[in-house]
mmCIF file of C-alpha atoms in Angstrom:
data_model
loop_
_atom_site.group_PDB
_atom_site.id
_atom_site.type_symbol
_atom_site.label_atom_id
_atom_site.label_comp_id
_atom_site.label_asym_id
_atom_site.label_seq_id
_atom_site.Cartn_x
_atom_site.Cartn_y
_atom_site.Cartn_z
ATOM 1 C CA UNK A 1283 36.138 -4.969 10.810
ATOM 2 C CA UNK A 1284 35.730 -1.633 8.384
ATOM 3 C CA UNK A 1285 34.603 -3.472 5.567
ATOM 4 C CA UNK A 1286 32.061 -5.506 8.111
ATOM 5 C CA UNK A 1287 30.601 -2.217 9.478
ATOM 6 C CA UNK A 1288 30.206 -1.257 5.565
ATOM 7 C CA UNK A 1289 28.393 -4.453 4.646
ATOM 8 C CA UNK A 1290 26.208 -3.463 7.999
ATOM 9 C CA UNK A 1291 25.464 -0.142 6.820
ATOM 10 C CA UNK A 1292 25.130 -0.777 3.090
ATOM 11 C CA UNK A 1293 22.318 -3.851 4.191
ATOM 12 C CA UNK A 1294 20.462 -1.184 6.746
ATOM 13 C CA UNK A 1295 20.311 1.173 3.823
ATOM 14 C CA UNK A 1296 19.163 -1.205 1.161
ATOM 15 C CA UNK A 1297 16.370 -2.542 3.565
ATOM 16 C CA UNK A 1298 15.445 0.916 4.464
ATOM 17 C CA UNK A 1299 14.650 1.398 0.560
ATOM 18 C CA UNK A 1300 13.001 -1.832 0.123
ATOM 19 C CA UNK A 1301 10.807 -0.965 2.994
ATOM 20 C CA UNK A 1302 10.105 2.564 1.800
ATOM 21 C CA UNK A 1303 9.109 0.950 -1.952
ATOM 22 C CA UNK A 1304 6.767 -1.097 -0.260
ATOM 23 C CA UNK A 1305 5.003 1.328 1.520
ATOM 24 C CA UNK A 1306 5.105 4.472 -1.051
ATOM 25 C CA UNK A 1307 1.992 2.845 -3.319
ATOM 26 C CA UNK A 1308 -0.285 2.958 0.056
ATOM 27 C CA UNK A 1309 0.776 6.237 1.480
ATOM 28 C CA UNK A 1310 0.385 7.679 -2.293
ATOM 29 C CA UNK A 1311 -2.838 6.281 -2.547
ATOM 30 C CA UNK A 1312 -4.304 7.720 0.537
ATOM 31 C CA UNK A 1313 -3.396 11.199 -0.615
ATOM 32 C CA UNK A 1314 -4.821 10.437 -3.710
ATOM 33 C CA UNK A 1315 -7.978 9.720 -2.228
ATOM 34 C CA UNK A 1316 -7.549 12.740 0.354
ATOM 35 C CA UNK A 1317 -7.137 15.164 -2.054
ATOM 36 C CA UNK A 1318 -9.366 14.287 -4.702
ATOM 37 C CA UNK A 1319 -12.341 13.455 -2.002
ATOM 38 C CA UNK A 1320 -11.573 15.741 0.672
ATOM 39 C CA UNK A 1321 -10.575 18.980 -1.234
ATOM 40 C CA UNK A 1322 -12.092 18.905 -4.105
ATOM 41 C CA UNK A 1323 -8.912 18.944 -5.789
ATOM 42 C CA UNK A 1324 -7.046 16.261 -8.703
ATOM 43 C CA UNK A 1325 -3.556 15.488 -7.082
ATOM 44 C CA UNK A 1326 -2.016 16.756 -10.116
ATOM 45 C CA UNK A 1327 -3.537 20.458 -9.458
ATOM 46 C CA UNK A 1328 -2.391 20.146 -5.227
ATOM 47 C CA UNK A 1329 1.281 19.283 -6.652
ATOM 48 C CA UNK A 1330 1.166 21.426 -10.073
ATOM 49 C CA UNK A 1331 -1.885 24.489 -9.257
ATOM 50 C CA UNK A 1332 0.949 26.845 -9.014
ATOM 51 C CA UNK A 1333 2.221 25.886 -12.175
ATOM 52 C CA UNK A 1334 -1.128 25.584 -13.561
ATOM 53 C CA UNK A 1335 -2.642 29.501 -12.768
ATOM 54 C CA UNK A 1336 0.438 30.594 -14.543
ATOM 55 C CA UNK A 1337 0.107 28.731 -17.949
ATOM 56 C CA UNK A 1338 -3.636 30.163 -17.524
ATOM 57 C CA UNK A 1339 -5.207 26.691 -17.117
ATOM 58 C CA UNK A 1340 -7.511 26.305 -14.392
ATOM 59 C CA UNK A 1341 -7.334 23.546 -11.795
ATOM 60 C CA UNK A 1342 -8.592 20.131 -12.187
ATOM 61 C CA UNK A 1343 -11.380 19.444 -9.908
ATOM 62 C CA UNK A 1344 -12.787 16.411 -8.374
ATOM 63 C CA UNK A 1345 -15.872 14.872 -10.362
ATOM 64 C CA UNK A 1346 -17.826 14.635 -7.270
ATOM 65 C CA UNK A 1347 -17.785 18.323 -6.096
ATOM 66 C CA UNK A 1348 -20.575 19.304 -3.974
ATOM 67 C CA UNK A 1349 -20.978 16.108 -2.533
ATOM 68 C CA UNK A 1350 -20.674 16.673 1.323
ATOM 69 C CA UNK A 1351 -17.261 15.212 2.552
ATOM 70 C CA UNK A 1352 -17.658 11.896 4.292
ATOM 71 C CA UNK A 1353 -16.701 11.711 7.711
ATOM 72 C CA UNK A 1354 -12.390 10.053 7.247
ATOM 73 C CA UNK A 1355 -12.058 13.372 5.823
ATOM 74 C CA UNK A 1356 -11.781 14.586 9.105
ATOM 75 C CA UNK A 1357 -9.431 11.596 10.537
ATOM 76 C CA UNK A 1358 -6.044 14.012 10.788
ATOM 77 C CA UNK A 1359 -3.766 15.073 8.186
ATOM 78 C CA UNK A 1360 -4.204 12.406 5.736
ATOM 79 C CA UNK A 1361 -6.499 9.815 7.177
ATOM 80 C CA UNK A 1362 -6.729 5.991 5.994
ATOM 81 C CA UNK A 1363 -9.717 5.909 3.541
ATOM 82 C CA UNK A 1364 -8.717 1.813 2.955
ATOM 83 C CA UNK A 1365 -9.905 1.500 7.327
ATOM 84 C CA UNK A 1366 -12.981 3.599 6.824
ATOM 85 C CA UNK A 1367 -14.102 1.806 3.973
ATOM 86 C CA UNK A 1368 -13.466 -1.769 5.831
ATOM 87 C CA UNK A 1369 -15.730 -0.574 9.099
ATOM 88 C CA UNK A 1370 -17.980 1.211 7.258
ATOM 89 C CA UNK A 1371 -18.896 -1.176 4.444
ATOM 90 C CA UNK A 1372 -17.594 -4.320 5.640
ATOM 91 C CA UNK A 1373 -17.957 -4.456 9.190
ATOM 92 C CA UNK A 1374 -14.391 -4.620 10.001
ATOM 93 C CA UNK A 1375 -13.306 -4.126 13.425
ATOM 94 C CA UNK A 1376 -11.925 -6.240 16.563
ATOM 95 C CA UNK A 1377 -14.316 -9.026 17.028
ATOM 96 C CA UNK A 1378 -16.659 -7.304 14.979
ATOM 97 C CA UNK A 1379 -17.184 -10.432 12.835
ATOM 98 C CA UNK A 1380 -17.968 -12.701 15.995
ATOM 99 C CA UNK A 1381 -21.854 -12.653 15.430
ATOM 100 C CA UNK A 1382 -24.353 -16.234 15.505
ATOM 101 C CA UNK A 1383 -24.809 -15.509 11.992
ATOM 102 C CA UNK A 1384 -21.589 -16.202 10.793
ATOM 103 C CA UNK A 1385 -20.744 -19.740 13.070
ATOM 104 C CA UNK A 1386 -21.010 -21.298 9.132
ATOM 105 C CA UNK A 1387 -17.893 -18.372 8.182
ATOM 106 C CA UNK A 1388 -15.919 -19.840 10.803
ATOM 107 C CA UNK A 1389 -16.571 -23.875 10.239
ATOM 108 C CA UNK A 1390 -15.121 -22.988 6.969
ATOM 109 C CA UNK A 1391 -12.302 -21.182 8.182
ATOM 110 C CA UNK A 1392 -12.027 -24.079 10.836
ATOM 111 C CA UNK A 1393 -9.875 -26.432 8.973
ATOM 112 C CA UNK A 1394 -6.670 -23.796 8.188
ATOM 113 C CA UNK A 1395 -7.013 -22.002 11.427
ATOM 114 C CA UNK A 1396 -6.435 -25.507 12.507
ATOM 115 C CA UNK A 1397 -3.468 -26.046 10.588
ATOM 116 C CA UNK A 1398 -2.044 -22.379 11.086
ATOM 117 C CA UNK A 1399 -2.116 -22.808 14.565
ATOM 118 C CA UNK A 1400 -0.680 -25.944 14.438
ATOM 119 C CA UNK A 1401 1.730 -25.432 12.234
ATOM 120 C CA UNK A 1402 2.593 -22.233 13.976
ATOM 121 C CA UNK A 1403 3.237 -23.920 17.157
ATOM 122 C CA UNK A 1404 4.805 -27.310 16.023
ATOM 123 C CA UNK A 1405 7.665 -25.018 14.538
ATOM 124 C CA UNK A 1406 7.831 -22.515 17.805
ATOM 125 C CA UNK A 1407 8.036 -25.951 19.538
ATOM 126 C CA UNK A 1408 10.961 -27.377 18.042
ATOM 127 C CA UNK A 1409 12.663 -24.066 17.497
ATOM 128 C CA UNK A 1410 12.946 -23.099 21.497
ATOM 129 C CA UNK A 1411 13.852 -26.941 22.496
ATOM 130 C CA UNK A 1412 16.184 -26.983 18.973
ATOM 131 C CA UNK A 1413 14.207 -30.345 18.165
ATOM 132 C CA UNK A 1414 16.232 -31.977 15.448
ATOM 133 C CA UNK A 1415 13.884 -33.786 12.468
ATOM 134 C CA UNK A 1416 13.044 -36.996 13.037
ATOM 135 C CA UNK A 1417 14.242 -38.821 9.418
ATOM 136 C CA UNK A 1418 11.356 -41.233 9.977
ATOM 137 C CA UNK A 1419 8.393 -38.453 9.030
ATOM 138 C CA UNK A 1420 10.021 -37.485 5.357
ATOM 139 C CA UNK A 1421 13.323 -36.459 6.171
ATOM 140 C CA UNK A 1422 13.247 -33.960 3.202
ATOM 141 C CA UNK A 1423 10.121 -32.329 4.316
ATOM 142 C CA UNK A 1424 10.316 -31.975 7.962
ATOM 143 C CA UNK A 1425 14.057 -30.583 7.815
ATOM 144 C CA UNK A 1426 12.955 -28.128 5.484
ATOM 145 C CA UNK A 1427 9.934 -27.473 7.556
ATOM 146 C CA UNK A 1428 12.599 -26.942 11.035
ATOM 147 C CA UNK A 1429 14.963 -25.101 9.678
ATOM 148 C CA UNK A 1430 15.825 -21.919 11.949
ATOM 149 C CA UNK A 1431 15.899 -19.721 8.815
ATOM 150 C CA UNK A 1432 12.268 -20.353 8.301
ATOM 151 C CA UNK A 1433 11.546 -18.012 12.022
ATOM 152 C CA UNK A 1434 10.379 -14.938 9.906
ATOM 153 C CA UNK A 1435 7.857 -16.479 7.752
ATOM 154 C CA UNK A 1436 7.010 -18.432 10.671
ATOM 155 C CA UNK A 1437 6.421 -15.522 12.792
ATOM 156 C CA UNK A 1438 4.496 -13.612 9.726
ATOM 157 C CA UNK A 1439 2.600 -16.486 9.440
ATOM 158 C CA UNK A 1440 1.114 -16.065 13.015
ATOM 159 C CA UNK A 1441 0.639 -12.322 13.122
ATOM 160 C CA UNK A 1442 -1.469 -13.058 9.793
ATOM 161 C CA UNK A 1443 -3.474 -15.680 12.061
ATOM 162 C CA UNK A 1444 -4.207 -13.672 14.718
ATOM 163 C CA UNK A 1445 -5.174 -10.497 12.553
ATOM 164 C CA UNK A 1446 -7.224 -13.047 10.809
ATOM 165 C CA UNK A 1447 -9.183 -14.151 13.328
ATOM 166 C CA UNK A 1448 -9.631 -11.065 15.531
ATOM 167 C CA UNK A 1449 -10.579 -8.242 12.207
ATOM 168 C CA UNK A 1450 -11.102 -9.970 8.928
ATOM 169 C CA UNK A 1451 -13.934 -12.048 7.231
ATOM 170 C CA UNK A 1452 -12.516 -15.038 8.503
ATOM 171 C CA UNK A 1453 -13.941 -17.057 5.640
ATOM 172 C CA UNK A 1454 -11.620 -15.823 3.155
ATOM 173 C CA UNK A 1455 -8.485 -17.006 5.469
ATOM 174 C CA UNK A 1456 -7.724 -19.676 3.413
ATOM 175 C CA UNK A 1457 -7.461 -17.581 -0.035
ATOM 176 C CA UNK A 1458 -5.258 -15.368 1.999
ATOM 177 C CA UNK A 1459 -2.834 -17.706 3.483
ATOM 178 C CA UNK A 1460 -2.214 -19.250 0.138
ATOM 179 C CA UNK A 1461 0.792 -16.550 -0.399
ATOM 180 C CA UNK A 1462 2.510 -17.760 2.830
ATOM 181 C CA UNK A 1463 5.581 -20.551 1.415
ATOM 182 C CA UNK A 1464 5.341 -22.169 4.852
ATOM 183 C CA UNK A 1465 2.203 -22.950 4.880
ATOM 184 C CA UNK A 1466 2.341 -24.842 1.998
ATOM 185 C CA UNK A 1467 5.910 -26.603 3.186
ATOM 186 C CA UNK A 1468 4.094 -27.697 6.743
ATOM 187 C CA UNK A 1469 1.364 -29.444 4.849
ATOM 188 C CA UNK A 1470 3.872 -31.360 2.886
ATOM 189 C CA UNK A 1471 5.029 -32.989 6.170
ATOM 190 C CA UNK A 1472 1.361 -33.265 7.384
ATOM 191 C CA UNK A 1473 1.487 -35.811 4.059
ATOM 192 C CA UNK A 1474 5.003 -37.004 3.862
ATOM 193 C CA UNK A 1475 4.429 -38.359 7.639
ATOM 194 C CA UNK A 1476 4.463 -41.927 8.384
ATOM 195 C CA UNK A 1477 0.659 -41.746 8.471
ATOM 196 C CA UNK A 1478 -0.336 -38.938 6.003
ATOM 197 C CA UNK A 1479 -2.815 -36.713 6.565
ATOM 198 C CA UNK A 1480 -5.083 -37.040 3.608
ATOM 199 C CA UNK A 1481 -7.738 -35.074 5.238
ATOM 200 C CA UNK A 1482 -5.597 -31.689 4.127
ATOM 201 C CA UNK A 1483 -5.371 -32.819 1.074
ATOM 202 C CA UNK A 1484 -9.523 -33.424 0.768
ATOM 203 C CA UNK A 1485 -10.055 -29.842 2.322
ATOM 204 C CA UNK A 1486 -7.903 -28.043 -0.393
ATOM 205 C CA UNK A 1487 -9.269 -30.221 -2.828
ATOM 206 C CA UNK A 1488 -13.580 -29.523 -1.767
ATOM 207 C CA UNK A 1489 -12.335 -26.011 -0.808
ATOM 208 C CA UNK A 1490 -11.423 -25.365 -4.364
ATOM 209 C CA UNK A 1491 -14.695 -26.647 -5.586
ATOM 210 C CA UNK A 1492 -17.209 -25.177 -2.796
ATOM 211 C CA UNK A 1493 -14.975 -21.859 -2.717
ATOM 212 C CA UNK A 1494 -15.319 -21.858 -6.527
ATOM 213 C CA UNK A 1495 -19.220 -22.384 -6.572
ATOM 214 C CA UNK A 1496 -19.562 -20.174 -3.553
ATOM 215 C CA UNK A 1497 -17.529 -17.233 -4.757
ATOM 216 C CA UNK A 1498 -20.055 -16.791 -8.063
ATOM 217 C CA UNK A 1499 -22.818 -16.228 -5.263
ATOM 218 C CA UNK A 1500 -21.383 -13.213 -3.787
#
């Protein structure tokens, strides 16, 4: 029982540090940006200026001084420049992106919202009712596809759909979802079934050559 509560505590600590490397590079970066934007001031005088006066070197100051501070400056004690810059210059925002203008944006995002969604709920489905594969659809595929271990990416997988949908360019959803592994394993069963689904296959396949053309444009 000891040497359970160890493992427990030893896993809790290791995640805690996995976590905390993956979000030191943003937090660093947004006092980067506050310092050197905001104050006037290279990060490496705010940590070192002490250090720097008594050596008799003067601090390092932002190339932009003068420059009247742009309003995230004012956003708290160290506001998110990456937000400010994605309303500002993007026109990112909830439902921002729903505008007449962009119905073309979102018949291209159409086909992988589709299959998100899908996919998404096909796996929810069978995960509640514990739906065992059917060996007819590609056993290999569709057990891979159900297995209960696959929940997390499953569940990352639709928080990424709804963000997508609701904040971002919706257009580049399929670019983006191409890091998810189960997106990529629920299209294999879309084409290992019975009666394939060649009509993923075609998207990926025109996507890569419109996306390719379209992407020089921009």
């Amino acid at each position: 029982v000891r040497l359970m509560g160890r493992v427990r505590v030893v896993s809790v600590l290791v995640t805690s540090l996995q976590c905390f490397v993956v979000v030191l590079p943003f937090v660093a970066f947004q006092y980067y940006a506050f310092t050197l934007y905001c104050h006037g001031v290279s990060p490496l005088s705010a940590l070192f200026g002490g250090l720097f006066s008594r050596v008799g070197l003067s601090p390092l100051m932002a190339p932009a001084m003068g420059v009247a501070s742009r309003p995230w400056c004012s956003g708290g004690m160290m506001p998110n420049l990456y937000s400010f810059v994605q309303k500002e210059y993007w026109n990112q925002g909830f439902f921002q992106y729903y505008e007449l203008k962009q119905v073309p944006n979102f018949l291209l995002a159409a086909p992988m919202v589709y299959i998100s969604a899908r996919g998404v709920m096909e796996y929810l489905r069978a995960y509640i009712q514990r739906e065992a594969p059917r060996r007819t659809e590609g056993e290999a595929y569709v057990a891979a596809w159900r297995h209960p271990n696959l929940l997390p990416h499953v569940l990352y997988w639709a928080a990424l759909l709804l963000f997508s949908v609701t904040f971002m360019h919706v257009q580049v959803i399929t670019r983006f979802f191409t890091h998810i592994p189960v997106v990529h394993i629920f299209e294999a069963t879309l084409l290992a079934h019975k009666r394939p689904r060649w009509w993923v296959l075609f998207y990926h396949c025109t996507y890569i050559l419109v996306g390719s053309l379209l992407y020089t444009t921009f």
